[in-house]
Amino acid sequence: MESVDFHTARALLEWQMELGADECISDTPVDCYSLPATLAKPKAENPKPHLTRGPIRTATQDPVGVAQKAADAADSLDALKAAMQAFDLCDFKRGARNMVFSDGIAGAPVMVIGEAPGREEDRIGKPFVGAAGQLFDRMFAAVDMGRERADAPVYITNILPWRLPQNRDPKPDEIAMMKPFLLRHITLANPKAVVLMGNWSCQALLGKRGISRMRGTWTEVAGKPALPMFHPAYLLRNPVAKREAWADLLKLKTSVSK
Ligand code: URA
């Protein structure tokens, strides 16, 4: 069997624990009743060494500060991607298969910021390629834009580059830790306008939620005009909201075509 390093082994174990595994199963069955009492039931004052679920970092490390320094030092999108690959203070990175940095054409007038990779994005390493991604592509195609259209390109990223275990919601400290990279990403991609897709993007970049209220109203992020919009995953669950999404897409199109 291929050997794995400590961090990978730990990440694999933590991933299984997240899924609910709490016992190691060996090749041969173990009769717990025949084990010495100390092995079968560890005393509270002498607990089994156990994986902690807390962050894998030392108490003195400040993840936001480390992220800020790394992001500030990146002078190109490639350098930013490399800095994010090297950033090791984010627990959920260890459970992800791939880092999802971006897709589409860098330098496009529109930069879309989604939430976090799902299962398909994690597998493929690109944002918005699952069911919501297919709707995403249809939405932009409807206004003659798209990630692969050289004449009207779109550049896409997420607030988090790694999949969260079981697609759980991001925690505030996880958003805070990745935010310096995200802000640097916007600066380096230098779009004419930013689309904040869904509540988590608004939470990360505007510090507030309430997409039904905020959508369709221009605001500002990192010095760029920013338009909150419904997330395509929401539109899949609530097709009637596509009407508003259509209005927002037209607004976006008009603004970047000026
Ligand atoms: N949802 C997102 O917000 N981003 C993705 O990349 C995929 C689904």
mmCIF file of C-alpha atoms and ligand atoms in Angstrom:
data_model
loop_
_atom_site.group_PDB
_atom_site.id
_atom_site.type_symbol
_atom_site.label_atom_id
_atom_site.label_comp_id
_atom_site.label_asym_id
_atom_site.label_seq_id
_atom_site.Cartn_x
_atom_site.Cartn_y
_atom_site.Cartn_z
ATOM 1 C CA MET A 1 0.000 0.000 0.000
ATOM 2 C CA GLU A 2 1.217 3.484 -0.823
ATOM 3 C CA SER A 3 2.455 5.290 2.299
ATOM 4 C CA VAL A 4 0.960 8.648 3.261
ATOM 5 C CA ASP A 5 2.487 11.432 5.294
ATOM 6 C CA PHE A 6 1.288 12.462 8.734
ATOM 7 C CA HIS A 7 -0.958 15.317 7.614
ATOM 8 C CA THR A 8 -2.602 13.254 4.888
ATOM 9 C CA ALA A 9 -3.177 10.334 7.261
ATOM 10 C CA ARG A 10 -4.657 12.681 9.834
ATOM 11 C CA ALA A 11 -6.854 14.367 7.239
ATOM 12 C CA LEU A 12 -8.132 10.976 6.090
ATOM 13 C CA LEU A 13 -8.933 9.980 9.658
ATOM 14 C CA GLU A 14 -10.670 13.277 10.370
ATOM 15 C CA TRP A 15 -12.674 12.945 7.187
ATOM 16 C CA GLN A 16 -13.910 9.531 8.325
ATOM 17 C CA MET A 17 -14.735 10.939 11.759
ATOM 18 C CA GLU A 18 -16.729 13.727 10.093
ATOM 19 C CA LEU A 19 -18.680 11.005 8.317
ATOM 20 C CA GLY A 20 -19.444 9.381 11.677
ATOM 21 C CA ALA A 21 -16.842 6.594 11.911
ATOM 22 C CA ASP A 22 -15.895 6.031 15.537
ATOM 23 C CA GLU A 23 -14.329 2.532 15.475
ATOM 24 C CA CYS A 24 -11.422 0.965 13.622
ATOM 25 C CA ILE A 25 -12.434 -2.315 12.013
ATOM 26 C CA SER A 26 -9.603 -4.813 11.649
ATOM 27 C CA ASP A 27 -9.350 -7.847 9.362
ATOM 28 C CA THR A 28 -10.157 -10.190 12.224
ATOM 29 C CA PRO A 29 -13.076 -9.683 14.625
ATOM 30 C CA VAL A 30 -12.276 -8.519 18.178
ATOM 31 C CA ASP A 31 -14.236 -9.895 21.129
ATOM 32 C CA CYS A 32 -14.421 -6.827 23.334
ATOM 33 C CA TYR A 33 -15.675 -8.917 26.286
ATOM 34 C CA SER A 34 -12.418 -10.865 26.396
ATOM 35 C CA LEU A 35 -10.189 -7.770 26.419
ATOM 36 C CA PRO A 36 -8.563 -6.673 29.685
ATOM 37 C CA ALA A 37 -10.789 -4.123 31.377
ATOM 38 C CA THR A 38 -8.199 -1.337 30.946
ATOM 39 C CA LEU A 39 -8.150 -1.837 27.188
ATOM 40 C CA ALA A 40 -11.858 -2.348 26.743
ATOM 41 C CA LYS A 41 -12.788 0.751 28.725
ATOM 42 C CA PRO A 42 -10.092 3.357 29.188
ATOM 43 C CA LYS A 43 -10.258 5.226 32.469
ATOM 44 C CA ALA A 44 -11.322 8.837 32.223
ATOM 45 C CA GLU A 45 -8.067 10.031 33.804
ATOM 46 C CA ASN A 46 -6.037 8.021 31.267
ATOM 47 C CA PRO A 47 -7.916 8.555 28.017
ATOM 48 C CA LYS A 48 -6.831 7.000 24.718
ATOM 49 C CA PRO A 49 -4.770 9.336 22.633
ATOM 50 C CA HIS A 50 -7.406 10.840 20.403
ATOM 51 C CA LEU A 51 -7.348 13.013 17.349
ATOM 52 C CA THR A 52 -8.373 16.513 18.233
ATOM 53 C CA ARG A 53 -10.797 18.170 15.841
ATOM 54 C CA GLY A 54 -9.372 21.590 16.398
ATOM 55 C CA PRO A 55 -7.205 23.478 13.943
ATOM 56 C CA ILE A 56 -3.832 21.983 12.995
ATOM 57 C CA ARG A 57 -1.767 24.974 13.920
ATOM 58 C CA THR A 58 0.185 26.238 16.852
ATOM 59 C CA ALA A 59 -1.424 28.564 19.356
ATOM 60 C CA THR A 60 0.836 31.420 18.287
ATOM 61 C CA GLN A 61 -0.089 31.285 14.611
ATOM 62 C CA ASP A 62 -2.547 33.894 13.437
ATOM 63 C CA PRO A 63 -4.158 32.416 10.303
ATOM 64 C CA VAL A 64 -5.590 35.723 9.094
ATOM 65 C CA GLY A 65 -2.218 37.448 9.510
ATOM 66 C CA VAL A 66 -0.397 34.633 7.714
ATOM 67 C CA ALA A 67 -2.979 34.693 4.910
ATOM 68 C CA GLN A 68 -2.727 38.475 4.602
ATOM 69 C CA LYS A 69 1.056 38.366 4.287
ATOM 70 C CA ALA A 70 0.937 35.592 1.696
ATOM 71 C CA ALA A 71 -1.802 37.327 -0.293
ATOM 72 C CA ASP A 72 -0.043 40.714 -0.226
ATOM 73 C CA ALA A 73 3.138 39.113 -1.558
ATOM 74 C CA ALA A 74 1.372 37.602 -4.588
ATOM 75 C CA ASP A 75 1.928 39.823 -7.628
ATOM 76 C CA SER A 76 0.082 37.684 -10.193
ATOM 77 C CA LEU A 77 -2.804 35.241 -10.313
ATOM 78 C CA ASP A 78 -0.343 32.358 -10.640
ATOM 79 C CA ALA A 79 1.558 33.560 -7.584
ATOM 80 C CA LEU A 80 -1.709 33.893 -5.680
ATOM 81 C CA LYS A 81 -2.715 30.372 -6.631
ATOM 82 C CA ALA A 82 0.664 29.061 -5.456
ATOM 83 C CA ALA A 83 0.355 31.010 -2.188
ATOM 84 C CA MET A 84 -3.068 29.486 -1.564
ATOM 85 C CA GLN A 85 -1.777 25.991 -2.370
ATOM 86 C CA ALA A 86 0.941 26.543 0.215
ATOM 87 C CA PHE A 87 -1.421 27.905 2.887
ATOM 88 C CA ASP A 88 -1.720 25.143 5.434
ATOM 89 C CA LEU A 89 -3.688 26.645 8.298
ATOM 90 C CA CYS A 90 -7.089 25.718 6.987
ATOM 91 C CA ASP A 91 -8.403 22.431 8.387
ATOM 92 C CA PHE A 92 -10.891 21.614 5.667
ATOM 93 C CA LYS A 93 -8.142 21.785 3.026
ATOM 94 C CA ARG A 94 -7.052 18.380 4.310
ATOM 95 C CA GLY A 95 -10.318 16.713 3.375
ATOM 96 C CA ALA A 96 -10.435 18.173 -0.150
ATOM 97 C CA ARG A 97 -9.259 16.389 -3.272
ATOM 98 C CA ASN A 98 -8.404 19.494 -5.256
ATOM 99 C CA MET A 99 -8.032 23.198 -4.759
ATOM 100 C CA VAL A 100 -10.570 25.085 -6.844
ATOM 101 C CA PHE A 101 -8.955 28.384 -7.765
ATOM 102 C CA SER A 102 -10.860 29.736 -10.757
ATOM 103 C CA ASP A 103 -12.226 29.136 -14.217
ATOM 104 C CA GLY A 104 -13.018 31.325 -17.190
ATOM 105 C CA ILE A 105 -10.854 34.068 -18.596
ATOM 106 C CA ALA A 106 -8.659 36.057 -16.229
ATOM 107 C CA GLY A 107 -9.065 39.745 -16.940
ATOM 108 C CA ALA A 108 -12.715 39.305 -17.976
ATOM 109 C CA PRO A 109 -14.955 42.317 -17.265
ATOM 110 C CA VAL A 110 -17.151 40.197 -14.986
ATOM 111 C CA MET A 111 -15.832 38.254 -11.994
ATOM 112 C CA VAL A 112 -18.334 35.955 -10.299
ATOM 113 C CA ILE A 113 -17.744 34.929 -6.696
ATOM 114 C CA GLY A 114 -19.556 31.817 -5.547
ATOM 115 C CA GLU A 115 -19.446 30.027 -2.244
ATOM 116 C CA ALA A 116 -17.361 26.873 -2.088
ATOM 117 C CA PRO A 117 -16.716 23.856 -4.264
ATOM 118 C CA GLY A 118 -19.181 20.990 -4.049
ATOM 119 C CA ARG A 119 -18.515 17.341 -4.787
ATOM 120 C CA GLU A 120 -18.075 17.729 -8.556
ATOM 121 C CA GLU A 121 -15.978 20.872 -8.280
ATOM 122 C CA ASP A 122 -13.754 19.137 -5.724
ATOM 123 C CA ARG A 123 -13.343 16.168 -8.046
ATOM 124 C CA ILE A 124 -12.602 18.215 -11.154
ATOM 125 C CA GLY A 125 -10.832 21.223 -9.617
ATOM 126 C CA LYS A 126 -13.018 23.874 -11.301
ATOM 127 C CA PRO A 127 -15.804 26.064 -9.900
ATOM 128 C CA PHE A 128 -19.446 25.633 -10.893
ATOM 129 C CA VAL A 129 -19.327 22.363 -12.797
ATOM 130 C CA GLY A 130 -22.091 20.444 -10.946
ATOM 131 C CA ALA A 131 -25.850 20.865 -11.337
ATOM 132 C CA ALA A 132 -25.758 24.494 -10.151
ATOM 133 C CA GLY A 133 -22.840 25.087 -12.508
ATOM 134 C CA GLN A 134 -24.849 23.906 -15.477
ATOM 135 C CA LEU A 135 -27.577 26.377 -14.650
ATOM 136 C CA PHE A 136 -24.894 29.016 -14.115
ATOM 137 C CA ASP A 137 -23.640 28.440 -17.679
ATOM 138 C CA ARG A 138 -27.167 28.593 -19.111
ATOM 139 C CA MET A 139 -27.877 31.830 -17.232
ATOM 140 C CA PHE A 140 -24.814 33.581 -18.627
ATOM 141 C CA ALA A 141 -25.330 32.114 -22.101
ATOM 142 C CA ALA A 142 -28.789 33.718 -22.065
ATOM 143 C CA VAL A 143 -27.117 37.142 -21.952
ATOM 144 C CA ASP A 144 -24.413 36.144 -24.432
ATOM 145 C CA MET A 145 -21.684 35.770 -21.852
ATOM 146 C CA GLY A 146 -19.754 32.753 -20.652
ATOM 147 C CA ARG A 147 -16.611 31.365 -19.133
ATOM 148 C CA GLU A 148 -15.339 30.218 -22.511
ATOM 149 C CA ARG A 149 -16.520 33.118 -24.644
ATOM 150 C CA ALA A 150 -13.571 35.170 -25.783
ATOM 151 C CA ASP A 151 -15.941 37.975 -26.931
ATOM 152 C CA ALA A 152 -17.845 38.250 -23.602
ATOM 153 C CA PRO A 153 -15.927 36.318 -20.979
ATOM 154 C CA VAL A 154 -16.641 35.698 -17.331
ATOM 155 C CA TYR A 155 -14.075 34.852 -14.663
ATOM 156 C CA ILE A 156 -15.223 32.657 -11.766
ATOM 157 C CA THR A 157 -14.000 31.912 -8.274
ATOM 158 C CA ASN A 158 -15.392 31.097 -4.822
ATOM 159 C CA ILE A 159 -14.940 32.526 -1.351
ATOM 160 C CA LEU A 160 -13.395 29.196 -0.306
ATOM 161 C CA PRO A 161 -11.137 27.161 -2.584
ATOM 162 C CA TRP A 162 -11.628 23.814 -0.842
ATOM 163 C CA ARG A 163 -14.752 21.751 -0.354
ATOM 164 C CA LEU A 164 -16.203 21.797 3.147
ATOM 165 C CA PRO A 165 -16.936 18.405 4.703
ATOM 166 C CA GLN A 166 -20.452 17.347 3.710
ATOM 167 C CA ASN A 167 -20.926 20.784 2.123
ATOM 168 C CA ARG A 168 -21.526 22.282 5.554
ATOM 169 C CA ASP A 169 -21.769 26.057 5.963
ATOM 170 C CA PRO A 170 -18.461 27.906 6.316
ATOM 171 C CA LYS A 171 -17.567 29.165 9.788
ATOM 172 C CA PRO A 172 -16.778 32.866 10.316
ATOM 173 C CA ASP A 173 -13.123 32.129 11.119
ATOM 174 C CA GLU A 174 -12.796 30.083 7.923
ATOM 175 C CA ILE A 175 -14.187 32.941 5.857
ATOM 176 C CA ALA A 176 -11.956 35.445 7.659
ATOM 177 C CA MET A 177 -8.880 33.317 7.027
ATOM 178 C CA MET A 178 -9.481 33.073 3.272
ATOM 179 C CA LYS A 179 -10.705 36.631 2.776
ATOM 180 C CA PRO A 180 -7.258 38.211 2.256
ATOM 181 C CA PHE A 181 -6.724 35.812 -0.655
ATOM 182 C CA LEU A 182 -10.148 36.623 -2.079
ATOM 183 C CA LEU A 183 -9.609 40.379 -1.925
ATOM 184 C CA ARG A 184 -6.211 39.991 -3.562
ATOM 185 C CA HIS A 185 -7.837 37.782 -6.189
ATOM 186 C CA ILE A 186 -10.266 40.578 -7.081
ATOM 187 C CA THR A 187 -7.460 43.128 -7.275
ATOM 188 C CA LEU A 188 -5.304 40.938 -9.510
ATOM 189 C CA ALA A 189 -8.177 39.842 -11.777
ATOM 190 C CA ASN A 190 -9.219 43.499 -12.014
ATOM 191 C CA PRO A 191 -12.782 43.048 -13.338
ATOM 192 C CA LYS A 192 -15.123 45.891 -14.270
ATOM 193 C CA ALA A 193 -17.806 44.382 -12.026
ATOM 194 C CA VAL A 194 -18.119 41.656 -9.421
ATOM 195 C CA VAL A 195 -21.122 39.360 -8.978
ATOM 196 C CA LEU A 196 -21.699 38.131 -5.439
ATOM 197 C CA MET A 197 -23.491 34.865 -5.900
ATOM 198 C CA GLY A 198 -25.534 33.917 -2.873
ATOM 199 C CA ASN A 199 -25.617 34.692 0.799
ATOM 200 C CA TRP A 200 -22.165 33.444 1.740
ATOM 201 C CA SER A 201 -20.437 35.638 -0.802
ATOM 202 C CA CYS A 202 -22.370 38.613 0.541
ATOM 203 C CA GLN A 203 -21.516 37.592 4.081
ATOM 204 C CA ALA A 204 -17.813 37.299 3.229
ATOM 205 C CA LEU A 205 -17.472 40.523 1.269
ATOM 206 C CA LEU A 206 -20.238 42.798 2.550
ATOM 207 C CA GLY A 207 -20.470 41.424 6.077
ATOM 208 C CA LYS A 208 -24.207 40.822 5.753
ATOM 209 C CA ARG A 209 -26.732 38.296 4.531
ATOM 210 C CA GLY A 210 -30.230 38.661 3.129
ATOM 211 C CA ILE A 211 -29.827 37.952 -0.566
ATOM 212 C CA SER A 212 -33.549 38.382 -1.327
ATOM 213 C CA ARG A 213 -33.300 41.950 -0.093
ATOM 214 C CA MET A 214 -29.825 42.754 -1.460
ATOM 215 C CA ARG A 215 -30.016 41.167 -4.911
ATOM 216 C CA GLY A 216 -30.182 43.492 -7.859
ATOM 217 C CA THR A 217 -28.816 46.509 -5.974
ATOM 218 C CA TRP A 218 -25.321 47.638 -6.883
ATOM 219 C CA THR A 219 -22.848 47.976 -4.065
ATOM 220 C CA GLU A 220 -19.048 48.036 -3.876
ATOM 221 C CA VAL A 221 -16.405 45.436 -3.066
ATOM 222 C CA ALA A 222 -12.645 46.005 -3.152
ATOM 223 C CA GLY A 223 -13.221 49.240 -5.062
ATOM 224 C CA LYS A 224 -15.307 47.511 -7.761
ATOM 225 C CA PRO A 225 -19.048 47.754 -8.467
ATOM 226 C CA ALA A 226 -20.612 44.585 -7.054
ATOM 227 C CA LEU A 227 -24.005 43.064 -7.749
ATOM 228 C CA PRO A 228 -25.504 40.501 -5.345
ATOM 229 C CA MET A 229 -27.482 37.816 -7.188
ATOM 230 C CA PHE A 230 -29.326 34.647 -6.333
ATOM 231 C CA HIS A 231 -27.103 31.570 -6.324
ATOM 232 C CA PRO A 232 -27.989 29.052 -9.066
ATOM 233 C CA ALA A 233 -28.365 26.331 -6.408
ATOM 234 C CA TYR A 234 -31.123 28.481 -4.884
ATOM 235 C CA LEU A 235 -32.708 28.941 -8.306
ATOM 236 C CA LEU A 236 -32.765 25.175 -8.810
ATOM 237 C CA ARG A 237 -34.809 24.890 -5.614
ATOM 238 C CA ASN A 238 -36.889 28.025 -6.277
ATOM 239 C CA PRO A 239 -37.424 28.333 -10.031
ATOM 240 C CA VAL A 240 -39.846 31.256 -9.608
ATOM 241 C CA ALA A 241 -36.883 33.378 -8.511
ATOM 242 C CA LYS A 242 -35.378 33.015 -12.002
ATOM 243 C CA ARG A 243 -37.379 36.074 -13.003
ATOM 244 C CA GLU A 244 -35.372 38.259 -10.629
ATOM 245 C CA ALA A 245 -32.139 36.535 -11.647
ATOM 246 C CA TRP A 246 -32.908 37.380 -15.278
ATOM 247 C CA ALA A 247 -33.448 41.038 -14.389
ATOM 248 C CA ASP A 248 -30.114 41.053 -12.546
ATOM 249 C CA LEU A 249 -28.288 39.478 -15.464
ATOM 250 C CA LEU A 250 -29.644 42.154 -17.804
ATOM 251 C CA LYS A 251 -28.533 44.824 -15.349
ATOM 252 C CA LEU A 252 -25.061 43.292 -15.254
ATOM 253 C CA LYS A 253 -24.861 43.020 -19.031
ATOM 254 C CA THR A 254 -25.896 46.641 -19.498
ATOM 255 C CA SER A 255 -23.364 47.834 -16.965
ATOM 256 C CA VAL A 256 -20.347 45.985 -18.415
ATOM 257 C CA SER A 257 -21.252 46.758 -22.035
ATOM 258 C CA LYS A 258 -21.015 50.508 -21.442
HETATM 259 N N1 URA B 1 -21.511 26.450 -5.737
HETATM 260 C C1 URA B 1 -20.622 27.444 -5.593
HETATM 261 O O1 URA B 1 -20.901 28.448 -4.970
HETATM 262 N N2 URA B 1 -19.437 27.306 -6.156
HETATM 263 C C2 URA B 1 -19.090 26.251 -6.857
HETATM 264 O O2 URA B 1 -17.976 26.200 -7.351
HETATM 265 C C3 URA B 1 -20.039 25.230 -6.993
HETATM 266 C C4 URA B 1 -21.245 25.347 -6.433
#
